[in-house]
């Protein structure tokens, strides 16, 4: 017969597991729209991904029309006027927005109508802990390169984090999130199969809602194409229950201490060009390869830079158009 102390311990564990399982109800904490967007985000000009990019200041962004509000929506994008020299930096003007506040746990909802998605670009909505990367973790909610049709969701940690890939609709590509693991800087990634989850297909459908839930048990991401979100979410309710959201696209859960690996996350929007991912994947994405002035074929990275530098009109309408970002 088990001892009373063992029974108590088991009971305590079961109680804790039960409370984790039902902790799905949230109340709204913050709502950011065109009226107060810059209360939540600030402009940054640095780049850590070797991009062909020139992240501009708030003053330049506003004066050049790269950042503006239209009705109830906020819009921020990239320059589509200047012809550049692909051999010289800085690259094309763009915007990097970083959150002013750090978060630990919560429910986060982004209502997006339009996002960038053409050859040469690397748009992303993500969160990051304290540098040096990725000591406090990185959560990629929306990310892709070139004219990819589907979203990729990824976790990055410094060490000791593996996920199972169970309980999700997306396809688990890598299960080890650690920088010192076999996937290295690629992290543990989930591919969203729906072609309206990123880029052109996303925009044609007038976007949708991306939702990230973060607690001690797991980090989950849902994507709801426009018109398919749960009624309470669609109505902008102040109270939401994620148990009504259905199976998430990504369910990052497994042999990973979430609270140890992910802390003090700030949310970030980037519109990068080429760089470590979009540049290296440029040819594989089916984007137009380029030649130098002597007619010699350029490699993928230089082809990406040349295409971005010499085709400004391609990027004239590449922007994020966002209705709201809400925290719960």
Tab-separated table of C-alpha atoms in Angstrom:
chain	number	residue	atom	x	y	z
A	1	UNK	CA	0.000	0.000	0.000
A	2	UNK	CA	1.418	3.434	-0.900
A	3	UNK	CA	2.205	5.758	1.972
A	4	UNK	CA	-0.012	8.720	2.773
A	5	UNK	CA	2.817	11.068	1.769
A	6	UNK	CA	3.036	9.381	-1.648
A	7	UNK	CA	-0.716	9.646	-2.095
A	8	UNK	CA	-0.504	13.326	-1.193
A	9	UNK	CA	2.351	13.865	-3.654
A	10	UNK	CA	0.485	12.140	-6.471
A	11	UNK	CA	-2.623	14.125	-5.638
A	12	UNK	CA	-0.665	17.352	-5.719
A	13	UNK	CA	0.839	16.483	-9.093
A	14	UNK	CA	-2.535	15.535	-10.564
A	15	UNK	CA	-4.039	18.720	-9.219
A	16	UNK	CA	-1.292	20.769	-10.809
A	17	UNK	CA	-1.718	18.990	-14.128
A	18	UNK	CA	-5.457	19.499	-13.967
A	19	UNK	CA	-5.113	23.204	-13.254
A	20	UNK	CA	-2.691	23.531	-16.179
A	21	UNK	CA	-5.123	21.748	-18.478
A	22	UNK	CA	-8.047	24.061	-17.715
A	23	UNK	CA	-6.131	27.354	-17.548
A	24	UNK	CA	-7.486	28.471	-20.921
A	25	UNK	CA	-9.507	31.563	-20.031
A	26	UNK	CA	-8.062	35.032	-20.532
A	27	UNK	CA	-9.122	38.642	-19.999
A	28	UNK	CA	-7.876	41.428	-22.249
A	29	UNK	CA	-5.018	43.482	-20.877
A	30	UNK	CA	-3.994	45.753	-23.769
A	31	UNK	CA	-5.263	46.700	-27.217
A	32	UNK	CA	-3.093	48.515	-29.750
A	33	UNK	CA	-4.531	49.971	-32.952
A	34	UNK	CA	-3.679	52.834	-35.309
A	35	UNK	CA	-4.526	55.307	-32.542
A	36	UNK	CA	-1.920	54.090	-30.058
A	37	UNK	CA	0.380	51.729	-31.992
A	38	UNK	CA	3.554	53.579	-31.084
A	39	UNK	CA	2.694	53.354	-27.401
A	40	UNK	CA	3.640	49.696	-27.796
A	41	UNK	CA	6.378	49.762	-30.459
A	42	UNK	CA	9.505	51.769	-31.214
A	43	UNK	CA	11.717	52.046	-34.290
A	44	UNK	CA	15.109	50.332	-34.274
A	45	UNK	CA	17.813	50.576	-36.945
A	46	UNK	CA	20.104	47.586	-36.328
A	47	UNK	CA	20.091	44.279	-38.223
A	48	UNK	CA	21.456	40.964	-36.953
A	49	UNK	CA	20.678	38.828	-40.013
A	50	UNK	CA	23.115	40.135	-42.656
A	51	UNK	CA	20.300	41.643	-44.675
A	52	UNK	CA	20.512	44.010	-47.633
A	53	UNK	CA	18.497	46.448	-45.579
A	54	UNK	CA	18.512	49.979	-44.224
A	55	UNK	CA	16.219	50.140	-41.196
A	56	UNK	CA	15.217	53.784	-40.780
A	57	UNK	CA	14.329	56.013	-37.846
A	58	UNK	CA	10.806	57.038	-36.894
A	59	UNK	CA	11.238	60.492	-38.450
A	60	UNK	CA	12.420	59.071	-41.769
A	61	UNK	CA	9.729	56.389	-41.758
A	62	UNK	CA	6.958	58.932	-41.296
A	63	UNK	CA	8.315	61.578	-43.676
A	64	UNK	CA	8.857	59.032	-46.460
A	65	UNK	CA	5.485	57.337	-45.988
A	66	UNK	CA	6.965	54.022	-44.903
A	67	UNK	CA	4.896	54.281	-41.719
A	68	UNK	CA	1.362	55.675	-41.667
A	69	UNK	CA	-2.126	55.112	-40.373
A	70	UNK	CA	-5.098	54.643	-42.683
A	71	UNK	CA	-8.450	54.754	-40.937
A	72	UNK	CA	-8.289	52.265	-38.092
A	73	UNK	CA	-5.296	50.402	-39.543
A	74	UNK	CA	-1.564	50.923	-39.167
A	75	UNK	CA	0.636	50.393	-42.240
A	76	UNK	CA	4.407	50.043	-42.427
A	77	UNK	CA	6.474	48.836	-45.326
A	78	UNK	CA	9.575	49.321	-47.449
A	79	UNK	CA	10.910	51.756	-50.023
A	80	UNK	CA	9.734	51.205	-53.583
A	81	UNK	CA	11.357	54.185	-55.326
A	82	UNK	CA	15.162	54.049	-55.112
A	83	UNK	CA	17.427	52.137	-57.473
A	84	UNK	CA	20.491	50.941	-55.578
A	85	UNK	CA	23.912	49.381	-56.144
A	86	UNK	CA	23.765	45.779	-54.964
A	87	UNK	CA	27.480	45.851	-54.124
A	88	UNK	CA	27.105	48.656	-51.615
A	89	UNK	CA	25.477	48.948	-48.229
A	90	UNK	CA	23.116	50.049	-46.838
A	91	UNK	CA	20.411	48.287	-48.759
A	92	UNK	CA	16.753	49.109	-49.299
A	93	UNK	CA	14.989	51.251	-46.704
A	94	UNK	CA	12.692	49.373	-44.382
A	95	UNK	CA	11.217	49.341	-40.892
A	96	UNK	CA	12.040	47.376	-37.776
A	97	UNK	CA	9.552	47.784	-34.921
A	98	UNK	CA	10.310	46.440	-31.452
A	99	UNK	CA	7.997	46.202	-28.478
A	100	UNK	CA	8.603	48.493	-25.525
A	101	UNK	CA	7.380	45.929	-23.007
A	102	UNK	CA	8.574	42.466	-21.984
A	103	UNK	CA	6.069	39.654	-21.422
A	104	UNK	CA	6.085	36.378	-19.515
A	105	UNK	CA	3.100	34.149	-20.413
A	106	UNK	CA	-0.173	35.278	-21.936
A	107	UNK	CA	-2.396	35.196	-24.990
A	108	UNK	CA	-1.419	37.451	-27.893
A	109	UNK	CA	-3.571	38.168	-30.935
A	110	UNK	CA	-2.554	39.917	-34.149
A	111	UNK	CA	-5.250	40.912	-36.649
A	112	UNK	CA	-3.466	41.350	-39.986
A	113	UNK	CA	-5.015	42.352	-43.316
A	114	UNK	CA	-1.898	42.460	-45.502
A	115	UNK	CA	1.735	41.400	-45.223
A	116	UNK	CA	4.808	41.503	-47.507
A	117	UNK	CA	5.566	38.516	-49.693
A	118	UNK	CA	7.720	38.779	-52.835
A	119	UNK	CA	11.121	37.547	-53.979
A	120	UNK	CA	13.940	39.064	-51.976
A	121	UNK	CA	11.940	39.771	-48.829
A	122	UNK	CA	11.991	38.221	-45.349
A	123	UNK	CA	9.030	39.518	-43.326
A	124	UNK	CA	8.496	38.304	-39.771
A	125	UNK	CA	6.469	38.845	-36.601
A	126	UNK	CA	8.281	37.299	-33.669
A	127	UNK	CA	9.333	37.693	-30.063
A	128	UNK	CA	12.753	37.658	-28.478
A	129	UNK	CA	14.203	37.511	-24.993
A	130	UNK	CA	17.241	39.298	-23.710
A	131	UNK	CA	20.388	39.132	-25.828
A	132	UNK	CA	22.778	37.398	-26.384
A	133	UNK	CA	20.610	35.356	-28.719
A	134	UNK	CA	18.910	33.028	-27.879
A	135	UNK	CA	19.548	32.854	-24.118
A	136	UNK	CA	15.951	33.724	-23.209
A	137	UNK	CA	14.412	32.212	-26.318
A	138	UNK	CA	12.874	33.309	-29.588
A	139	UNK	CA	9.321	32.609	-30.784
A	140	UNK	CA	8.648	33.040	-34.516
A	141	UNK	CA	4.909	33.445	-35.076
A	142	UNK	CA	4.830	34.632	-38.704
A	143	UNK	CA	7.897	34.111	-40.851
A	144	UNK	CA	8.780	33.256	-44.407
A	145	UNK	CA	10.962	34.325	-47.309
A	146	UNK	CA	10.645	35.330	-50.935
A	147	UNK	CA	7.222	34.424	-52.340
A	148	UNK	CA	6.625	31.455	-50.026
A	149	UNK	CA	2.978	30.460	-49.847
A	150	UNK	CA	2.860	29.062	-46.303
A	151	UNK	CA	3.962	30.255	-42.877
A	152	UNK	CA	6.730	28.769	-40.736
A	153	UNK	CA	6.519	28.842	-36.909
A	154	UNK	CA	9.730	28.259	-34.969
A	155	UNK	CA	11.225	28.180	-31.481
A	156	UNK	CA	14.882	28.919	-30.775
A	157	UNK	CA	16.619	28.236	-27.462
A	158	UNK	CA	20.229	28.149	-26.323
A	159	UNK	CA	20.036	24.581	-24.997
A	160	UNK	CA	17.856	21.687	-23.757
A	161	UNK	CA	14.492	21.982	-25.510
A	162	UNK	CA	12.814	19.296	-27.606
A	163	UNK	CA	9.204	19.146	-28.796
A	164	UNK	CA	7.050	16.221	-29.873
A	165	UNK	CA	5.081	17.652	-32.786
A	166	UNK	CA	1.868	16.135	-31.409
A	167	UNK	CA	-1.476	17.894	-31.106
A	168	UNK	CA	-1.094	20.260	-34.044
A	169	UNK	CA	-2.273	20.612	-37.634
A	170	UNK	CA	1.095	21.801	-38.964
A	171	UNK	CA	3.978	19.546	-39.960
A	172	UNK	CA	6.890	19.310	-37.543
A	173	UNK	CA	10.140	19.663	-39.484
A	174	UNK	CA	12.649	19.789	-36.636
A	175	UNK	CA	12.091	18.728	-33.032
A	176	UNK	CA	15.234	20.059	-31.312
A	177	UNK	CA	14.986	23.792	-30.621
A	178	UNK	CA	18.461	24.238	-29.134
A	179	UNK	CA	21.233	26.198	-30.784
A	180	UNK	CA	23.670	23.574	-29.494
A	181	UNK	CA	21.509	20.753	-30.893
A	182	UNK	CA	21.518	19.066	-34.322
A	183	UNK	CA	19.302	21.734	-35.920
A	184	UNK	CA	21.542	24.576	-34.773
A	185	UNK	CA	20.250	28.018	-35.740
A	186	UNK	CA	17.258	26.492	-37.576
A	187	UNK	CA	15.516	25.644	-34.301
A	188	UNK	CA	12.398	23.477	-34.095
A	189	UNK	CA	10.095	24.506	-36.919
A	190	UNK	CA	6.513	23.763	-37.873
A	191	UNK	CA	5.281	24.243	-41.434
A	192	UNK	CA	1.744	25.552	-41.837
A	193	UNK	CA	0.251	23.689	-44.769
A	194	UNK	CA	-2.389	26.225	-45.804
A	195	UNK	CA	-1.373	28.437	-48.716
A	196	UNK	CA	-3.381	31.381	-47.370
A	197	UNK	CA	-1.202	31.561	-44.248
A	198	UNK	CA	1.578	33.714	-45.717
A	199	UNK	CA	2.347	36.151	-48.513
A	200	UNK	CA	0.210	36.471	-51.668
A	201	UNK	CA	-2.412	33.901	-50.662
A	202	UNK	CA	-2.746	35.497	-47.240
A	203	UNK	CA	-3.284	38.921	-48.804
A	204	UNK	CA	-5.806	37.680	-51.371
A	205	UNK	CA	-7.933	36.393	-48.491
A	206	UNK	CA	-7.696	39.713	-46.607
A	207	UNK	CA	-5.390	38.128	-44.040
A	208	UNK	CA	-6.654	36.804	-40.751
A	209	UNK	CA	-5.774	36.345	-37.089
A	210	UNK	CA	-2.562	34.899	-35.695
A	211	UNK	CA	-2.786	33.829	-32.054
A	212	UNK	CA	0.012	32.784	-29.714
A	213	UNK	CA	-0.665	31.240	-26.298
A	214	UNK	CA	2.265	30.931	-23.910
A	215	UNK	CA	2.089	29.209	-20.544
A	216	UNK	CA	4.267	26.865	-18.508
A	217	UNK	CA	2.950	23.842	-20.385
A	218	UNK	CA	3.411	24.833	-24.029
A	219	UNK	CA	3.667	27.548	-26.645
A	220	UNK	CA	0.869	27.290	-29.194
A	221	UNK	CA	0.125	29.167	-32.404
A	222	UNK	CA	-3.215	29.296	-34.229
A	223	UNK	CA	-3.929	30.792	-37.623
A	224	UNK	CA	-7.498	31.741	-38.479
A	225	UNK	CA	-7.976	32.874	-42.091
A	226	UNK	CA	-10.313	35.837	-42.421
A	227	UNK	CA	-13.872	34.834	-41.564
A	228	UNK	CA	-12.973	31.602	-39.744
A	229	UNK	CA	-12.000	32.832	-36.263
A	230	UNK	CA	-14.033	31.723	-33.226
A	231	UNK	CA	-16.989	34.052	-32.719
A	232	UNK	CA	-15.685	35.593	-29.486
A	233	UNK	CA	-12.307	36.356	-31.040
A	234	UNK	CA	-13.887	37.703	-34.211
A	235	UNK	CA	-16.126	39.977	-32.167
A	236	UNK	CA	-13.166	41.370	-30.229
A	237	UNK	CA	-14.391	40.040	-26.903
A	238	UNK	CA	-12.545	41.087	-23.754
A	239	UNK	CA	-12.763	37.492	-22.503
A	240	UNK	CA	-11.507	34.505	-24.480
A	241	UNK	CA	-11.305	30.772	-23.859
A	242	UNK	CA	-8.668	28.995	-25.953
A	243	UNK	CA	-10.335	25.627	-25.366
A	244	UNK	CA	-12.817	26.757	-28.049
A	245	UNK	CA	-10.078	27.515	-30.600
A	246	UNK	CA	-9.599	23.967	-31.854
A	247	UNK	CA	-6.293	22.283	-32.640
A	248	UNK	CA	-3.427	24.771	-33.018
A	249	UNK	CA	-1.261	24.969	-36.114
A	250	UNK	CA	1.795	24.598	-33.866
A	251	UNK	CA	1.946	23.000	-30.425
A	252	UNK	CA	5.449	23.396	-29.038
A	253	UNK	CA	5.410	20.952	-26.158
A	254	UNK	CA	7.585	18.086	-24.993
A	255	UNK	CA	10.906	17.681	-23.234
A	256	UNK	CA	11.324	21.421	-22.738
A	257	UNK	CA	11.109	23.542	-19.608
A	258	UNK	CA	9.171	26.433	-21.128
A	259	UNK	CA	9.597	28.715	-18.124
A	260	UNK	CA	13.343	28.125	-18.076
A	261	UNK	CA	13.918	28.571	-21.808
A	262	UNK	CA	11.545	31.496	-22.568
A	263	UNK	CA	11.574	34.718	-20.565
A	264	UNK	CA	11.045	38.449	-20.975
A	265	UNK	CA	9.830	38.358	-24.575
A	266	UNK	CA	9.392	41.559	-26.576
A	267	UNK	CA	7.479	41.470	-29.871
A	268	UNK	CA	9.193	42.496	-33.108
A	269	UNK	CA	8.214	43.199	-36.726
A	270	UNK	CA	10.933	43.052	-39.376
A	271	UNK	CA	10.868	43.546	-43.148
A	272	UNK	CA	14.315	42.312	-44.120
A	273	UNK	CA	15.838	41.726	-47.557
A	274	UNK	CA	17.982	38.743	-48.562
A	275	UNK	CA	20.216	37.983	-45.573
A	276	UNK	CA	20.865	34.635	-43.923
A	277	UNK	CA	17.586	33.022	-44.969
A	278	UNK	CA	15.978	34.838	-47.913
A	279	UNK	CA	19.337	35.269	-49.644
A	280	UNK	CA	20.473	31.680	-49.260
A	281	UNK	CA	17.017	30.355	-50.223
A	282	UNK	CA	16.594	32.750	-53.162
A	283	UNK	CA	17.350	30.264	-55.938
A	284	UNK	CA	15.501	27.382	-54.283
A	285	UNK	CA	12.435	29.631	-53.996
A	286	UNK	CA	12.319	29.935	-57.782
A	287	UNK	CA	13.209	33.628	-57.763
A	288	UNK	CA	14.888	35.204	-60.838
A	289	UNK	CA	18.641	34.622	-60.820
A	290	UNK	CA	20.811	37.542	-61.898
A	291	UNK	CA	24.050	38.236	-63.796
A	292	UNK	CA	26.775	40.777	-63.190
A	293	UNK	CA	27.732	43.515	-65.670
A	294	UNK	CA	30.038	41.089	-67.499
A	295	UNK	CA	27.249	38.563	-67.954
A	296	UNK	CA	28.495	36.135	-65.347
A	297	UNK	CA	25.912	34.293	-63.289
A	298	UNK	CA	25.661	35.464	-59.688
A	299	UNK	CA	25.161	33.177	-56.717
A	300	UNK	CA	21.883	33.123	-54.798
A	301	UNK	CA	22.807	35.775	-52.225
A	302	UNK	CA	24.178	38.261	-54.764
A	303	UNK	CA	21.276	37.562	-57.133
A	304	UNK	CA	18.909	38.431	-54.309
A	305	UNK	CA	20.738	41.683	-53.576
A	306	UNK	CA	20.848	42.687	-57.253
A	307	UNK	CA	17.151	41.959	-57.723
A	308	UNK	CA	16.230	43.977	-54.631
A	309	UNK	CA	18.575	46.830	-55.562
A	310	UNK	CA	17.500	47.249	-59.184
A	311	UNK	CA	13.746	46.587	-59.039
A	312	UNK	CA	12.219	49.172	-56.687
A	313	UNK	CA	8.716	48.934	-58.147
A	314	UNK	CA	8.482	45.294	-57.055
A	315	UNK	CA	8.469	46.544	-53.463
A	316	UNK	CA	6.220	49.589	-53.852
A	317	UNK	CA	3.228	47.827	-52.304
A	318	UNK	CA	4.926	45.504	-49.843
A	319	UNK	CA	3.717	46.405	-46.379
A	320	UNK	CA	2.062	45.218	-43.206
A	321	UNK	CA	-1.502	46.447	-42.728
A	322	UNK	CA	-2.661	45.676	-39.207
A	323	UNK	CA	-5.961	46.290	-37.455
A	324	UNK	CA	-4.878	45.429	-33.920
A	325	UNK	CA	-2.485	43.698	-31.573
A	326	UNK	CA	-4.080	42.557	-28.317
A	327	UNK	CA	-2.641	41.001	-25.183
A	328	UNK	CA	-4.528	38.894	-22.648
